[in-house]
Short mmCIF file of C-alpha atoms and ligand atoms in Angstrom, two decimals:
data_model
loop_
_atom_site.label_atom_id
_atom_site.label_comp_id
_atom_site.label_asym_id
_atom_site.label_seq_id
_atom_site.Cartn_x
_atom_site.Cartn_y
_atom_site.Cartn_z
CA MET Q 1 -15.25 1.12 -17.46
CA LYS Q 2 -18.37 -0.74 -18.43
CA ILE Q 3 -19.04 -4.46 -18.00
CA ASN Q 4 -21.51 -5.91 -20.52
CA VAL Q 5 -23.08 -9.27 -21.17
CA GLN Q 6 -23.72 -10.05 -24.82
CA LYS Q 7 -24.83 -12.83 -27.12
CA ALA Q 8 -22.08 -12.96 -29.72
CA ASN Q 9 -19.31 -15.22 -30.99
CA TRP Q 10 -15.74 -14.21 -30.32
CA LYS Q 11 -14.53 -14.86 -33.85
CA THR Q 12 -16.46 -11.90 -35.20
CA PHE Q 13 -16.44 -9.79 -32.04
CA ARG Q 14 -14.52 -6.54 -32.33
CA THR Q 15 -12.22 -6.39 -29.31
CA ASP Q 16 -8.59 -5.68 -28.41
CA SER Q 17 -8.31 -8.91 -26.42
CA VAL Q 18 -10.50 -11.96 -26.04
CA VAL Q 19 -9.82 -13.99 -22.91
CA PHE Q 20 -10.21 -17.76 -22.53
CA PHE Q 21 -9.82 -19.42 -19.15
CA GLN Q 22 -8.18 -22.83 -19.38
CA PRO Q 23 -8.17 -25.61 -16.79
CA GLU Q 24 -5.03 -27.69 -16.32
CA ASP Q 25 -6.41 -30.65 -18.25
CA LYS Q 26 -4.83 -31.94 -21.45
CA LYS Q 27 -8.06 -33.49 -22.77
CA TRP Q 28 -9.93 -30.23 -22.19
CA LEU Q 29 -7.21 -28.26 -23.96
CA GLU Q 30 -7.18 -30.64 -26.94
CA ASN Q 31 -10.95 -30.45 -27.17
CA SER Q 32 -10.83 -26.66 -27.10
CA LEU Q 33 -8.80 -26.68 -30.32
CA GLN Q 34 -11.96 -27.23 -32.36
CA TYR Q 35 -13.08 -23.69 -31.50
CA TYR Q 36 -10.22 -22.21 -33.50
CA GLY Q 37 -11.45 -23.97 -36.65
CA LYS Q 38 -9.68 -26.72 -38.60
CA ASN Q 39 -6.30 -25.97 -40.22
CA THR Q 40 -6.27 -22.34 -39.17
CA PRO Q 41 -3.03 -20.66 -38.03
CA LEU Q 42 -4.46 -20.35 -34.50
CA HIS Q 43 -5.27 -24.06 -34.43
CA GLY Q 44 -1.73 -24.78 -35.54
CA GLN Q 45 -0.13 -22.56 -32.89
CA ALA Q 46 -2.32 -23.81 -30.07
CA SER Q 47 -1.96 -27.50 -30.92
CA GLN Q 48 1.83 -27.17 -31.02
CA MET Q 49 1.82 -25.42 -27.68
CA ILE Q 50 -0.30 -28.15 -26.12
CA ALA Q 51 1.82 -30.93 -27.64
CA SER Q 52 5.05 -29.32 -26.45
CA GLY Q 53 3.63 -28.71 -22.98
CA ASP Q 54 4.09 -24.94 -23.38
CA MET Q 55 0.37 -24.58 -22.80
CA SER Q 56 -0.91 -26.57 -19.85
CA GLY Q 57 -3.55 -24.44 -18.08
CA LYS Q 58 -1.40 -24.09 -14.95
CA LYS Q 59 -2.57 -21.39 -12.58
CA ASP Q 60 0.15 -18.86 -13.33
CA GLU Q 61 0.01 -19.36 -17.09
CA GLN Q 62 -0.71 -16.35 -19.31
CA ILE Q 63 -0.32 -16.84 -23.04
CA VAL Q 64 -1.04 -14.36 -25.81
CA LEU Q 65 -1.78 -15.55 -29.35
CA TYR Q 66 -1.89 -13.19 -32.31
CA PRO Q 67 -4.29 -14.26 -35.07
CA ALA Q 68 -3.16 -13.96 -38.68
CA SER Q 69 -4.67 -10.98 -40.42
CA GLY Q 70 -8.30 -11.59 -41.32
CA GLU Q 71 -8.44 -14.89 -39.45
CA VAL Q 72 -10.68 -13.69 -36.62
CA THR Q 73 -11.77 -10.22 -35.48
CA PRO Q 74 -10.11 -9.93 -32.01
CA LYS Q 75 -6.60 -8.49 -32.07
CA ARG Q 76 -5.30 -10.85 -29.42
CA ILE Q 77 -6.27 -14.06 -27.71
CA VAL Q 78 -5.28 -14.15 -24.05
CA LEU Q 79 -5.22 -17.59 -22.46
CA ILE Q 80 -5.34 -17.59 -18.67
CA GLY Q 81 -4.57 -20.72 -16.68
CA LEU Q 82 -7.15 -21.81 -14.10
CA GLY Q 83 -5.20 -24.63 -12.45
CA LYS Q 84 -6.34 -28.16 -11.60
CA PRO Q 85 -9.93 -28.86 -12.72
CA ASP Q 86 -11.03 -30.26 -9.34
CA LYS Q 87 -9.78 -27.09 -7.62
CA ILE Q 88 -11.71 -24.63 -9.81
CA SER Q 89 -13.86 -22.61 -7.44
CA LEU Q 90 -15.48 -19.19 -7.42
CA GLU Q 91 -12.37 -17.93 -5.66
CA GLN Q 92 -10.24 -19.22 -8.55
CA VAL Q 93 -12.55 -17.29 -10.90
CA ARG Q 94 -12.02 -14.07 -8.91
CA ARG Q 95 -8.28 -14.57 -9.06
CA ALA Q 96 -8.12 -15.63 -12.72
CA ALA Q 97 -10.36 -12.72 -13.78
CA ALA Q 98 -8.04 -10.33 -11.96
CA ARG Q 99 -4.99 -11.84 -13.67
CA ALA Q 100 -6.75 -11.66 -17.04
CA VAL Q 101 -7.63 -7.98 -16.90
CA LYS Q 102 -4.25 -7.01 -15.52
CA LYS Q 103 -2.58 -8.89 -18.38
CA ALA Q 104 -4.90 -7.25 -20.92
CA GLN Q 105 -4.14 -3.89 -19.36
CA THR Q 106 -0.39 -4.37 -19.80
CA LEU Q 107 -1.19 -5.12 -23.45
CA LYS Q 108 -2.95 -1.73 -23.55
CA SER Q 109 -6.30 -3.29 -24.45
CA LYS Q 110 -9.17 -0.84 -24.22
CA THR Q 111 -11.78 -3.47 -24.95
CA ILE Q 112 -11.78 -6.98 -23.52
CA ALA Q 113 -14.16 -9.86 -24.16
CA MET Q 114 -14.24 -13.13 -22.25
CA TYR Q 115 -16.05 -16.42 -21.87
CA LEU Q 116 -16.66 -17.20 -18.22
CA PRO Q 117 -15.36 -20.57 -16.98
CA ARG Q 118 -17.75 -23.22 -15.71
CA VAL Q 119 -17.58 -23.76 -11.93
CA GLY Q 120 -19.42 -26.95 -10.99
CA LYS Q 121 -23.16 -26.36 -10.83
CA ASN Q 122 -22.94 -22.61 -10.21
CA SER Q 123 -25.25 -20.46 -12.33
CA GLY Q 124 -23.97 -17.84 -14.76
CA GLU Q 125 -25.10 -15.16 -12.33
CA ILE Q 126 -22.89 -16.48 -9.55
CA VAL Q 127 -19.85 -17.04 -11.76
CA ALA Q 128 -20.23 -13.60 -13.38
CA ALA Q 129 -20.47 -11.92 -9.96
CA ALA Q 130 -17.21 -13.58 -8.89
CA ALA Q 131 -15.53 -12.49 -12.13
CA VAL Q 132 -16.70 -8.89 -11.67
CA GLU Q 133 -15.27 -8.83 -8.14
CA GLY Q 134 -11.95 -10.15 -9.39
CA ILE Q 135 -11.89 -7.59 -12.21
CA LEU Q 136 -12.78 -4.48 -10.22
CA LEU Q 137 -10.91 -5.33 -7.04
CA GLY Q 138 -7.93 -6.56 -9.08
CA LEU Q 139 -7.62 -3.29 -11.01
CA TYR Q 140 -7.75 -1.22 -7.80
CA LYS Q 141 -4.76 1.00 -7.15
CA PHE Q 142 -4.17 3.64 -4.52
CA ASP Q 143 -2.08 5.91 -6.71
CA ARG Q 144 -3.53 9.33 -6.03
CA PHE Q 145 -0.27 10.66 -4.60
CA PHE Q 146 2.04 9.79 -7.48
CA LYS Q 147 3.15 12.46 -9.88
CA LYS Q 148 1.65 10.92 -13.00
CA GLU Q 149 4.13 10.46 -15.78
CA GLU Q 150 2.91 7.78 -18.13
CA PRO Q 151 -0.88 7.46 -17.99
CA VAL Q 152 -2.11 3.87 -18.15
CA THR Q 153 -4.50 3.04 -20.95
CA PRO Q 154 -7.90 2.76 -19.29
CA ILE Q 155 -10.04 -0.26 -20.05
CA GLU Q 156 -13.29 0.98 -21.58
CA THR Q 157 -15.42 -2.13 -21.81
CA ILE Q 158 -15.34 -5.73 -20.71
CA THR Q 159 -17.89 -8.06 -22.32
CA PHE Q 160 -18.93 -11.49 -21.07
CA LEU Q 161 -19.75 -13.40 -24.23
CA THR Q 162 -22.26 -16.16 -24.84
CA ASP Q 163 -22.73 -17.89 -28.19
CA ASP Q 164 -26.27 -19.10 -27.48
CA GLY Q 165 -27.65 -16.43 -25.14
CA LYS Q 166 -27.26 -18.52 -21.97
CA ILE Q 167 -24.42 -18.65 -19.43
CA PHE Q 168 -24.62 -21.83 -17.34
CA GLY Q 169 -28.40 -21.78 -17.35
CA SER Q 170 -28.82 -18.01 -16.81
CA THR Q 171 -30.11 -15.60 -19.44
CA VAL Q 172 -28.19 -12.54 -20.62
CA ALA Q 173 -30.59 -10.31 -18.67
CA GLN Q 174 -30.16 -12.32 -15.47
CA VAL Q 175 -26.38 -12.25 -15.74
CA ALA Q 176 -26.41 -8.53 -16.52
CA LYS Q 177 -28.35 -7.90 -13.31
CA ALA Q 178 -25.91 -9.98 -11.27
CA VAL Q 179 -23.05 -8.04 -12.86
CA GLN Q 180 -24.62 -4.75 -11.81
CA ARG Q 181 -25.02 -5.90 -8.21
CA ALA Q 182 -21.48 -7.23 -8.03
CA GLU Q 183 -20.19 -3.93 -9.44
CA LEU Q 184 -22.01 -2.01 -6.75
CA ILE Q 185 -20.66 -4.21 -3.95
CA SER Q 186 -17.13 -4.10 -5.40
CA GLN Q 187 -17.31 -0.29 -5.58
CA ALA Q 188 -18.28 -0.20 -1.91
CA THR Q 189 -15.26 -2.38 -1.12
CA ILE Q 190 -13.08 0.02 -3.10
CA PHE Q 191 -14.55 2.93 -1.16
CA ALA Q 192 -13.51 1.18 2.08
CA ARG Q 193 -10.00 0.57 0.69
CA ASP Q 194 -9.66 4.23 -0.25
CA MET Q 195 -10.63 5.33 3.25
CA GLU Q 196 -8.20 2.83 4.81
CA ASN Q 197 -5.32 3.87 2.59
CA GLU Q 198 -5.77 7.60 3.09
CA PRO Q 199 -2.81 8.84 5.15
CA SER Q 200 -3.53 10.17 8.62
CA ASN Q 201 -2.41 13.71 7.82
CA ASN Q 202 -5.59 13.82 5.70
CA LYS Q 203 -7.81 11.72 7.90
CA PHE Q 204 -9.23 12.67 11.29
CA PRO Q 205 -12.45 11.77 13.11
CA GLU Q 206 -14.15 14.75 11.43
CA THR Q 207 -13.02 13.35 8.05
CA LEU Q 208 -14.67 9.99 8.73
CA ALA Q 209 -17.85 11.89 9.63
CA LYS Q 210 -17.61 13.86 6.39
CA TRP Q 211 -17.11 10.70 4.30
CA ALA Q 212 -20.08 9.07 6.01
CA SER Q 213 -22.27 12.16 5.44
CA GLU Q 214 -21.35 12.38 1.77
CA ALA Q 215 -22.07 8.67 1.29
CA GLY Q 216 -25.38 9.07 3.13
CA ARG Q 217 -26.42 11.99 0.97
CA LYS Q 218 -25.49 10.25 -2.29
CA SER Q 219 -26.74 6.77 -1.49
CA GLY Q 220 -29.71 7.42 0.77
CA PHE Q 221 -29.13 6.97 4.50
CA LYS Q 222 -29.30 9.40 7.40
CA VAL Q 223 -26.08 10.49 9.11
CA THR Q 224 -25.65 12.28 12.44
CA ALA Q 225 -22.26 13.00 14.02
CA PHE Q 226 -21.65 13.89 17.67
CA GLY Q 227 -18.83 16.35 18.43
CA PRO Q 228 -17.24 17.06 21.85
CA ALA Q 229 -20.33 18.66 23.43
CA GLU Q 230 -22.69 15.81 22.52
CA LEU Q 231 -20.06 13.22 23.43
CA ARG Q 232 -19.86 14.76 26.90
CA LYS Q 233 -23.63 15.08 27.18
CA ASN Q 234 -24.06 11.38 26.33
CA LYS Q 235 -21.19 10.32 28.63
CA MET Q 236 -19.18 8.73 25.82
CA VAL Q 237 -16.18 8.56 28.08
CA GLY Q 238 -14.20 5.96 26.12
CA ILE Q 239 -14.09 8.06 22.96
CA LEU Q 240 -13.30 11.20 24.95
CA ALA Q 241 -10.51 9.53 26.96
CA VAL Q 242 -8.82 8.07 23.91
CA ASN Q 243 -9.02 11.33 21.97
CA GLN Q 244 -7.80 13.42 24.90
CA GLY Q 245 -4.21 13.64 23.64
CA SER Q 246 -5.19 14.76 20.14
CA VAL Q 247 -5.47 18.34 18.89
CA LYS Q 248 -8.41 17.16 16.74
CA GLU Q 249 -12.00 16.62 17.86
CA ALA Q 250 -13.51 13.16 18.32
CA ARG Q 251 -16.72 12.04 16.60
CA PHE Q 252 -19.44 9.45 17.18
CA ILE Q 253 -21.14 8.78 13.86
CA ILE Q 254 -24.67 7.38 13.57
CA MET Q 255 -25.88 6.08 10.22
CA GLU Q 256 -29.50 4.98 9.80
CA TYR Q 257 -30.89 3.09 6.84
CA LYS Q 258 -34.57 2.20 7.07
CA GLY Q 259 -35.50 -0.07 4.19
CA SER Q 260 -37.93 -2.46 5.86
CA LYS Q 261 -41.61 -2.21 4.94
CA LYS Q 262 -42.53 -3.43 8.42
CA ALA Q 263 -42.50 -0.56 10.92
CA ASP Q 264 -41.43 -2.71 13.87
CA SER Q 265 -38.66 -4.63 12.12
CA LYS Q 266 -35.65 -4.91 14.47
CA PRO Q 267 -32.48 -3.48 12.94
CA ILE Q 268 -29.08 -5.05 12.56
CA VAL Q 269 -26.52 -2.71 14.10
CA LEU Q 270 -22.98 -2.55 12.71
CA VAL Q 271 -20.31 -0.97 14.91
CA GLY Q 272 -16.90 0.12 13.63
CA LYS Q 273 -13.63 1.07 15.34
CA GLY Q 274 -12.58 4.40 13.85
CA ILE Q 275 -9.14 5.19 15.26
CA THR Q 276 -7.75 7.46 12.54
CA PHE Q 277 -4.24 6.90 13.87
CA ASP Q 278 -3.05 4.69 16.70
CA THR Q 279 0.29 5.71 18.17
CA GLY Q 280 -0.56 3.75 21.29
CA GLY Q 281 -0.84 7.00 23.25
CA ILE Q 282 1.33 7.24 26.39
CA SER Q 283 1.83 3.43 26.17
CA ILE Q 284 3.45 4.31 22.87
CA LYS Q 285 4.06 1.74 20.12
CA PRO Q 286 7.53 0.95 18.74
CA ALA Q 287 8.43 2.87 15.57
CA ALA Q 288 8.65 -0.15 13.24
CA GLY Q 289 5.42 -0.61 11.36
CA MET Q 290 3.60 2.18 13.19
CA GLY Q 291 2.61 3.72 9.86
CA ASP Q 292 0.22 0.82 9.32
CA MET Q 293 -1.85 2.26 12.14
CA LYS Q 294 -3.31 4.75 9.66
CA SER Q 295 -5.79 2.01 8.87
CA ASP Q 296 -6.83 1.44 12.47
CA MET Q 297 -10.18 2.78 11.26
CA SER Q 298 -10.82 -0.17 8.94
CA GLY Q 299 -13.80 -1.33 10.99
CA ALA Q 300 -15.33 2.12 10.51
CA ALA Q 301 -14.53 2.05 6.78
CA THR Q 302 -16.27 -1.30 6.43
CA VAL Q 303 -19.36 -0.09 8.28
CA ILE Q 304 -19.64 3.13 6.24
CA ALA Q 305 -19.10 1.28 2.96
CA THR Q 306 -21.58 -1.46 3.87
CA LEU Q 307 -24.28 1.12 4.60
CA LYS Q 308 -23.58 2.63 1.22
CA ALA Q 309 -23.98 -0.75 -0.48
CA VAL Q 310 -27.15 -1.63 1.44
CA ALA Q 311 -28.75 1.73 0.64
CA GLU Q 312 -27.84 1.55 -3.05
CA LEU Q 313 -29.21 -1.99 -3.24
CA LYS Q 314 -32.37 -0.65 -1.56
CA LEU Q 315 -32.54 -3.74 0.64
CA PRO Q 316 -35.83 -4.18 2.52
CA ILE Q 317 -34.16 -4.22 5.94
CA ASN Q 318 -33.25 -1.77 8.72
CA VAL Q 319 -29.53 -1.27 9.32
CA ILE Q 320 -27.83 1.08 11.77
CA GLY Q 321 -24.13 1.91 11.51
CA LEU Q 322 -22.24 3.29 14.52
CA VAL Q 323 -18.66 4.54 14.37
CA SER Q 324 -16.57 5.55 17.39
CA SER Q 325 -13.81 7.76 16.08
CA ALA Q 326 -10.78 9.22 17.83
CA GLU Q 327 -7.09 9.81 17.26
CA ASN Q 328 -4.88 8.04 19.79
CA MET Q 329 -1.99 10.45 20.44
CA PRO Q 330 0.48 10.96 23.29
CA SER Q 331 0.65 14.49 24.69
CA GLY Q 332 0.45 16.48 27.89
CA SER Q 333 -3.30 16.11 27.85
CA ALA Q 334 -3.37 12.42 26.95
CA THR Q 335 -4.94 9.69 29.07
CA ARG Q 336 -2.44 8.01 31.41
CA PRO Q 337 -2.10 4.34 32.31
CA GLY Q 338 -3.92 3.91 35.60
CA ASP Q 339 -6.71 6.36 34.75
CA ILE Q 340 -10.24 5.17 35.52
CA ILE Q 341 -13.32 6.07 33.48
CA THR Q 342 -16.97 5.37 34.26
CA TYR Q 343 -19.22 4.51 31.33
CA ALA Q 344 -22.81 5.66 30.74
CA ASN Q 345 -24.08 2.24 31.92
CA GLY Q 346 -22.29 2.67 35.26
CA LEU Q 347 -19.44 0.25 34.56
CA SER Q 348 -15.98 1.58 35.42
CA ALA Q 349 -12.81 0.65 33.55
CA GLU Q 350 -9.19 0.97 34.52
CA ILE Q 351 -7.04 2.01 31.58
CA ASP Q 352 -3.98 -0.11 32.24
CA ASN Q 353 -2.55 0.39 28.75
CA THR Q 354 -3.51 3.32 26.51
CA ASP Q 355 -2.71 1.24 23.43
CA ALA Q 356 -5.73 -0.97 24.13
CA GLU Q 357 -7.88 1.96 23.00
CA GLY Q 358 -10.16 0.18 20.52
CA ARG Q 359 -12.21 -1.58 23.19
CA LEU Q 360 -12.50 1.71 25.11
CA VAL Q 361 -14.13 3.56 22.20
CA LEU Q 362 -16.24 0.59 21.07
CA ALA Q 363 -17.79 0.27 24.54
CA ASP Q 364 -19.57 3.64 24.10
CA ALA Q 365 -21.05 2.45 20.80
CA LEU Q 366 -22.12 -0.90 22.25
CA ILE Q 367 -23.97 0.90 25.05
CA TRP Q 368 -25.59 3.23 22.50
CA ALA Q 369 -26.67 0.24 20.38
CA GLN Q 370 -29.05 -0.88 23.15
CA LYS Q 371 -31.39 1.98 22.16
CA TYR Q 372 -32.30 0.25 18.92
CA ASN Q 373 -33.58 -3.03 20.39
CA PRO Q 374 -31.34 -4.71 17.83
CA LYS Q 375 -31.84 -8.12 16.28
CA SER Q 376 -28.08 -8.48 16.32
CA VAL Q 377 -25.06 -6.20 16.81
CA ILE Q 378 -21.87 -6.89 14.87
CA ASP Q 379 -18.75 -4.93 15.71
CA LEU Q 380 -15.70 -4.76 13.45
CA ALA Q 381 -12.32 -3.69 14.70
CA THR Q 382 -8.62 -3.90 14.03
CA LEU Q 383 -8.54 -4.74 17.70
CA THR Q 384 -5.56 -6.88 18.65
CA GLY Q 385 -2.11 -7.89 17.51
CA ALA Q 386 -2.87 -11.11 19.35
CA CYS Q 387 -5.50 -11.98 16.74
CA VAL Q 388 -2.86 -11.60 14.02
CA VAL Q 389 -0.49 -13.84 16.01
CA ALA Q 390 -3.23 -16.47 16.27
CA LEU Q 391 -4.70 -16.39 12.75
CA GLY Q 392 -2.27 -14.47 10.56
CA HIS Q 393 -3.67 -12.50 7.64
CA VAL Q 394 -5.79 -15.34 6.31
CA THR Q 395 -8.96 -15.16 8.35
CA THR Q 396 -10.88 -12.79 10.59
CA GLY Q 397 -11.33 -13.74 14.25
CA MET Q 398 -14.97 -14.13 15.28
CA MET Q 399 -16.32 -14.17 18.82
CA GLY Q 400 -19.75 -13.52 20.26
CA THR Q 401 -23.08 -14.68 21.56
CA ASP Q 402 -25.33 -14.73 18.49
CA GLU Q 403 -25.09 -18.40 17.51
CA ALA Q 404 -27.33 -18.14 14.43
CA MET Q 405 -25.41 -15.16 13.09
CA LYS Q 406 -22.09 -16.95 13.67
CA LYS Q 407 -23.28 -19.84 11.50
CA GLN Q 408 -24.49 -17.47 8.82
CA LEU Q 409 -21.26 -15.46 8.75
CA LYS Q 410 -19.22 -18.65 8.59
CA LYS Q 411 -21.20 -19.86 5.57
CA ILE Q 412 -21.16 -16.53 3.73
CA GLY Q 413 -17.51 -15.96 4.63
CA ASP Q 414 -16.59 -19.20 2.88
CA GLU Q 415 -18.67 -18.22 -0.18
CA VAL Q 416 -17.31 -14.70 -0.63
CA TYR Q 417 -13.87 -15.83 0.59
CA GLU Q 418 -13.74 -13.41 3.47
CA ARG Q 419 -13.52 -16.21 5.96
CA VAL Q 420 -14.14 -15.98 9.68
CA CYS Q 421 -12.75 -18.30 12.31
CA GLU Q 422 -14.35 -18.58 15.71
CA LEU Q 423 -12.31 -18.17 18.89
CA PRO Q 424 -13.85 -19.16 22.24
CA ILE Q 425 -14.92 -16.67 24.90
CA TYR Q 426 -15.11 -19.10 27.84
CA GLU Q 427 -15.93 -17.44 31.13
CA GLU Q 428 -12.60 -18.55 32.69
CA TYR Q 429 -10.87 -15.88 30.59
CA GLU Q 430 -12.88 -13.20 32.38
CA GLU Q 431 -10.53 -13.53 35.37
CA LEU Q 432 -7.84 -11.92 33.25
CA ILE Q 433 -9.59 -8.56 32.93
CA LYS Q 434 -10.46 -8.14 36.62
CA SER Q 435 -9.12 -4.92 38.10
CA ASP Q 436 -8.14 -4.10 41.68
CA VAL Q 437 -9.58 -0.60 41.42
CA ALA Q 438 -12.44 -0.72 38.89
CA ASP Q 439 -15.08 -3.12 37.50
CA ILE Q 440 -12.79 -4.16 34.65
CA LYS Q 441 -9.45 -3.24 33.14
CA ASN Q 442 -8.68 -2.76 29.50
CA VAL Q 443 -5.88 -5.33 29.16
CA GLY Q 444 -5.72 -8.95 30.17
CA GLY Q 445 -2.00 -9.60 30.13
CA ARG Q 446 0.05 -11.75 27.80
CA TRP Q 447 -2.26 -14.65 27.06
CA ALA Q 448 -5.38 -14.91 24.89
CA GLY Q 449 -5.25 -11.22 23.94
CA ALA Q 450 -7.89 -11.41 21.21
CA ILE Q 451 -10.26 -13.17 23.60
CA THR Q 452 -9.79 -10.85 26.59
CA ALA Q 453 -10.42 -7.89 24.26
CA ALA Q 454 -13.69 -9.50 23.15
CA LEU Q 455 -14.66 -10.21 26.76
CA PHE Q 456 -14.15 -6.54 27.62
CA LEU Q 457 -16.62 -5.67 24.83
CA LYS Q 458 -19.06 -8.38 25.94
CA ARG Q 459 -19.57 -6.57 29.24
CA PHE Q 460 -21.28 -3.75 27.32
CA THR Q 461 -23.72 -5.94 25.38
CA ASP Q 462 -27.16 -7.15 26.42
CA TYR Q 463 -28.31 -8.37 23.00
CA PRO Q 464 -27.18 -11.01 20.46
CA TRP Q 465 -23.69 -9.89 19.54
CA ILE Q 466 -20.74 -10.71 17.28
CA HIS Q 467 -17.24 -9.28 17.37
CA LEU Q 468 -15.05 -9.52 14.29
CA ASP Q 469 -11.36 -8.84 14.90
CA ILE Q 470 -10.06 -7.76 11.49
CA ALA Q 471 -6.56 -6.73 12.67
CA GLY Q 472 -5.00 -9.36 10.38
CA THR Q 473 -7.35 -9.14 7.41
CA ALA Q 474 -7.90 -5.39 7.00
CA ARG Q 475 -4.40 -4.87 5.63
CA SER Q 476 -2.48 -7.10 3.29
CA GLU Q 477 1.32 -7.22 3.45
CA ALA Q 478 1.81 -8.48 -0.08
CA ALA Q 479 -0.28 -8.05 -3.22
CA SER Q 480 -2.08 -11.10 -4.57
CA ASP Q 481 -4.41 -11.36 -7.56
CA TYR Q 482 -7.29 -9.14 -6.43
CA ILE Q 483 -6.00 -8.02 -3.05
CA PRO Q 484 -3.40 -5.26 -3.30
CA LYS Q 485 -0.88 -4.40 -0.63
CA GLY Q 486 -2.47 -2.13 2.00
CA GLY Q 487 -6.15 -1.71 2.84
CA THR Q 488 -8.31 -4.64 1.73
CA GLY Q 489 -11.82 -3.37 2.43
CA VAL Q 490 -12.41 -6.67 4.20
CA ALA Q 491 -15.91 -7.65 5.31
CA VAL Q 492 -17.83 -5.25 3.05
CA ARG Q 493 -18.73 -8.21 0.83
CA LEU Q 494 -19.26 -10.46 3.86
CA LEU Q 495 -21.67 -8.07 5.60
CA THR Q 496 -23.48 -6.96 2.46
CA HIS Q 497 -24.18 -10.56 1.44
CA MET Q 498 -25.31 -11.37 4.97
CA LEU Q 499 -27.71 -8.39 4.86
CA ILE Q 500 -28.99 -9.41 1.41
CA GLU Q 501 -29.79 -12.83 2.89
CA GLU Q 502 -31.33 -11.33 6.04
CA SER Q 503 -33.53 -9.03 3.96
CA GLY Q 504 -34.90 -12.03 2.09
CA LYS Q 505 -33.95 -10.47 -1.25
CA LYS Q 506 -32.14 -13.09 -3.31
N1 LIG L 601 -4.71 -1.21 16.66
C1 LIG L 601 -4.06 -2.11 17.53
C2 LIG L 601 -4.16 -3.56 17.08
C3 LIG L 601 -3.52 -3.93 15.78
C4 LIG L 601 -2.28 -4.53 15.76
C5 LIG L 601 -4.17 -3.75 14.58
C6 LIG L 601 -1.71 -4.90 14.57
C7 LIG L 601 -3.60 -4.13 13.39
C8 LIG L 601 -2.37 -4.70 13.38
C9 LIG L 601 -4.68 -2.04 18.93
O1 LIG L 601 -5.20 -0.82 19.31
C10 LIG L 601 -3.59 -2.36 19.89
O2 LIG L 601 -2.65 -1.63 19.93
N2 LIG L 601 -3.75 -3.45 20.62
C11 LIG L 601 -2.78 -3.86 21.56
C12 LIG L 601 -3.49 -4.31 22.80
C13 LIG L 601 -2.58 -4.61 23.95
C14 LIG L 601 -1.99 -3.34 24.48
C15 LIG L 601 -3.38 -5.31 25.01
C16 LIG L 601 -2.01 -5.03 20.94
O3 LIG L 601 -2.63 -5.87 20.29
O4 LIG L 601 -0.80 -5.07 21.11
ZN1 LIG L 602 -3.72 0.47 20.19
ZN1 LIG L 603 -5.84 0.40 17.72
#
C-alpha cells in the first residue's frame, strides 16, 4: 500500500472512495454543501441528510454517498464523523483515519483519497503523520494463523489531496516527507506487535535474538547475543536463574546504533524485559489468562523495534538496546522460592517468589548498562499486575530518577497518545524489599507492588534512570479504532519521538 500526497481536486480524481472528515457542527456541514456544486444530486442528498439530522458529524458516523453517473469521478463519497469541534485533536485524527480506511476496506476500495481535517494550528505535516499512524496501525491484523478463505481486497493507494498545493501551511513535498517518516515509525510499531502476538511455541529467547539480528542487518545496527556460556562468564545470574526451569537457552541481546557525529556523545540505553513466556515458575500463576503471558516480552519488542526505527531514520544519536531474555517455566531444575543469587555488582537477592522474575532478569541488564556511561537508561517491562490495578490499560506507569527525561516523556507521551503517569518511589517503600537473608528480596508484599518492583531495579542503577511499567498498556483487551486486541506495540512511537527530539533532528 502506498500513501501519496497530491495537488488535485476530488471531483476529477479517479478513486474508489473519497473520504471527507466532518466535525459535529451544523454550520460547518451546511457550509460544506457548496463543495458539491449547486443543484447537483450530491448537494440534494447531503442537504436533506443534514436537514433531517441523519448527518451530524458525530464521532461514530460513517455515511456513504453514491454520485450519479458522470457527476464526479470518485465512485463513492465516504463521510466520517469527527465529533465535537472543540474536541478535535491529533488523537481524533488517528482514530477517524483508522475508521475511514476500515470502512473503505469493507467497501472493497482499492484506491482511497482524502482531505485531512484541520486540527487547530497544527501544520499539514503533523496532521498527516497522525493520519498515517491511524491508517497503518488501524489496518493491522495478526491473522497469519487463519486458513485463508476469502481474501480481503488490499488497499493499493491512499492519497492526501490538496486543491491548492498546501495543507495547513505545509507544501506537498513537506507533507510527503512527514508521511514517509510516520510510515516508518508505524511499521516499527507493527513489527513490535507481531513479535508480541507470536505464540510462545514459536518464540523463545533465541528467537528474540534472531529477530533482533535480522532487524540489525536490514536496518543498520550491530547485534550481539550472549548464550549460556557468556551469561555465566559475565555473571548474569538473574537471567540464568529465571531460565533454569526451561529446556531452551537464555539470551542477553546487545544492540548498538552509533549515529552521532561526535565521538564522545553519551548514549541513551534502552532495556527491555524479554520473558518469552511467564508461567510464574514454581510460584505458578493461575490458569485463567495465563496465555496473555506470551507477550511478557513486550518491553524487548519495543526496544528492538525502536532501534530499527532509529537506524532507519539515521538519527544523529547513539542508542544502545539491551534485552534480557528467558523463559520462566516450572520444572525439576527450576529456581525455588527462597533461593539466593548474587549479582555481578556484589548485591545478593532472595527470590521469594519466582513469578517476580522480570526484575531479576532486568537487574543484569541494568548492571551491564553502566559500561556505556549512559546519558540516561530507560527500561521497559510488563513488570507488575499491581501497575495494571493502579492505572488500568490507559497509561504506562513511570518511575525513576532522571527528572528531565520524565518531563520529556510526559510531554511526548501526551502528543503521541502513549501517555505515561508517574508513580512515586519514596524511600519509605524500600523497607518493603528488605530481606532477612540477603541484601534485597524480589517481592515487597501486598502493597505498592509497582513501586517496590521499581525500587528493586533502582538498586542496580548508578546513572539517570527511568522505568516504564507497560504491563497494562502492552496488551489491549478490546479493539478500538487503531489499537487491535492483543499486542499494542506501545512505546515505540513514544521512544522514537523522544530520540528524534534528543538527536536534535526535527
Ligand atoms: N509478567 C508479570 C506481570 C504482568 C501481569 C504483566 C499482568 C502483564 C499483565 C510479572 O512477571 C509478574 O508475574 N508479576 C507479579 C509480581 C508479584 C509476584 C510480586 C505480579 O504482578 O503479580
Ligand atoms: Zn511473573
Ligand atoms: Zn513476567
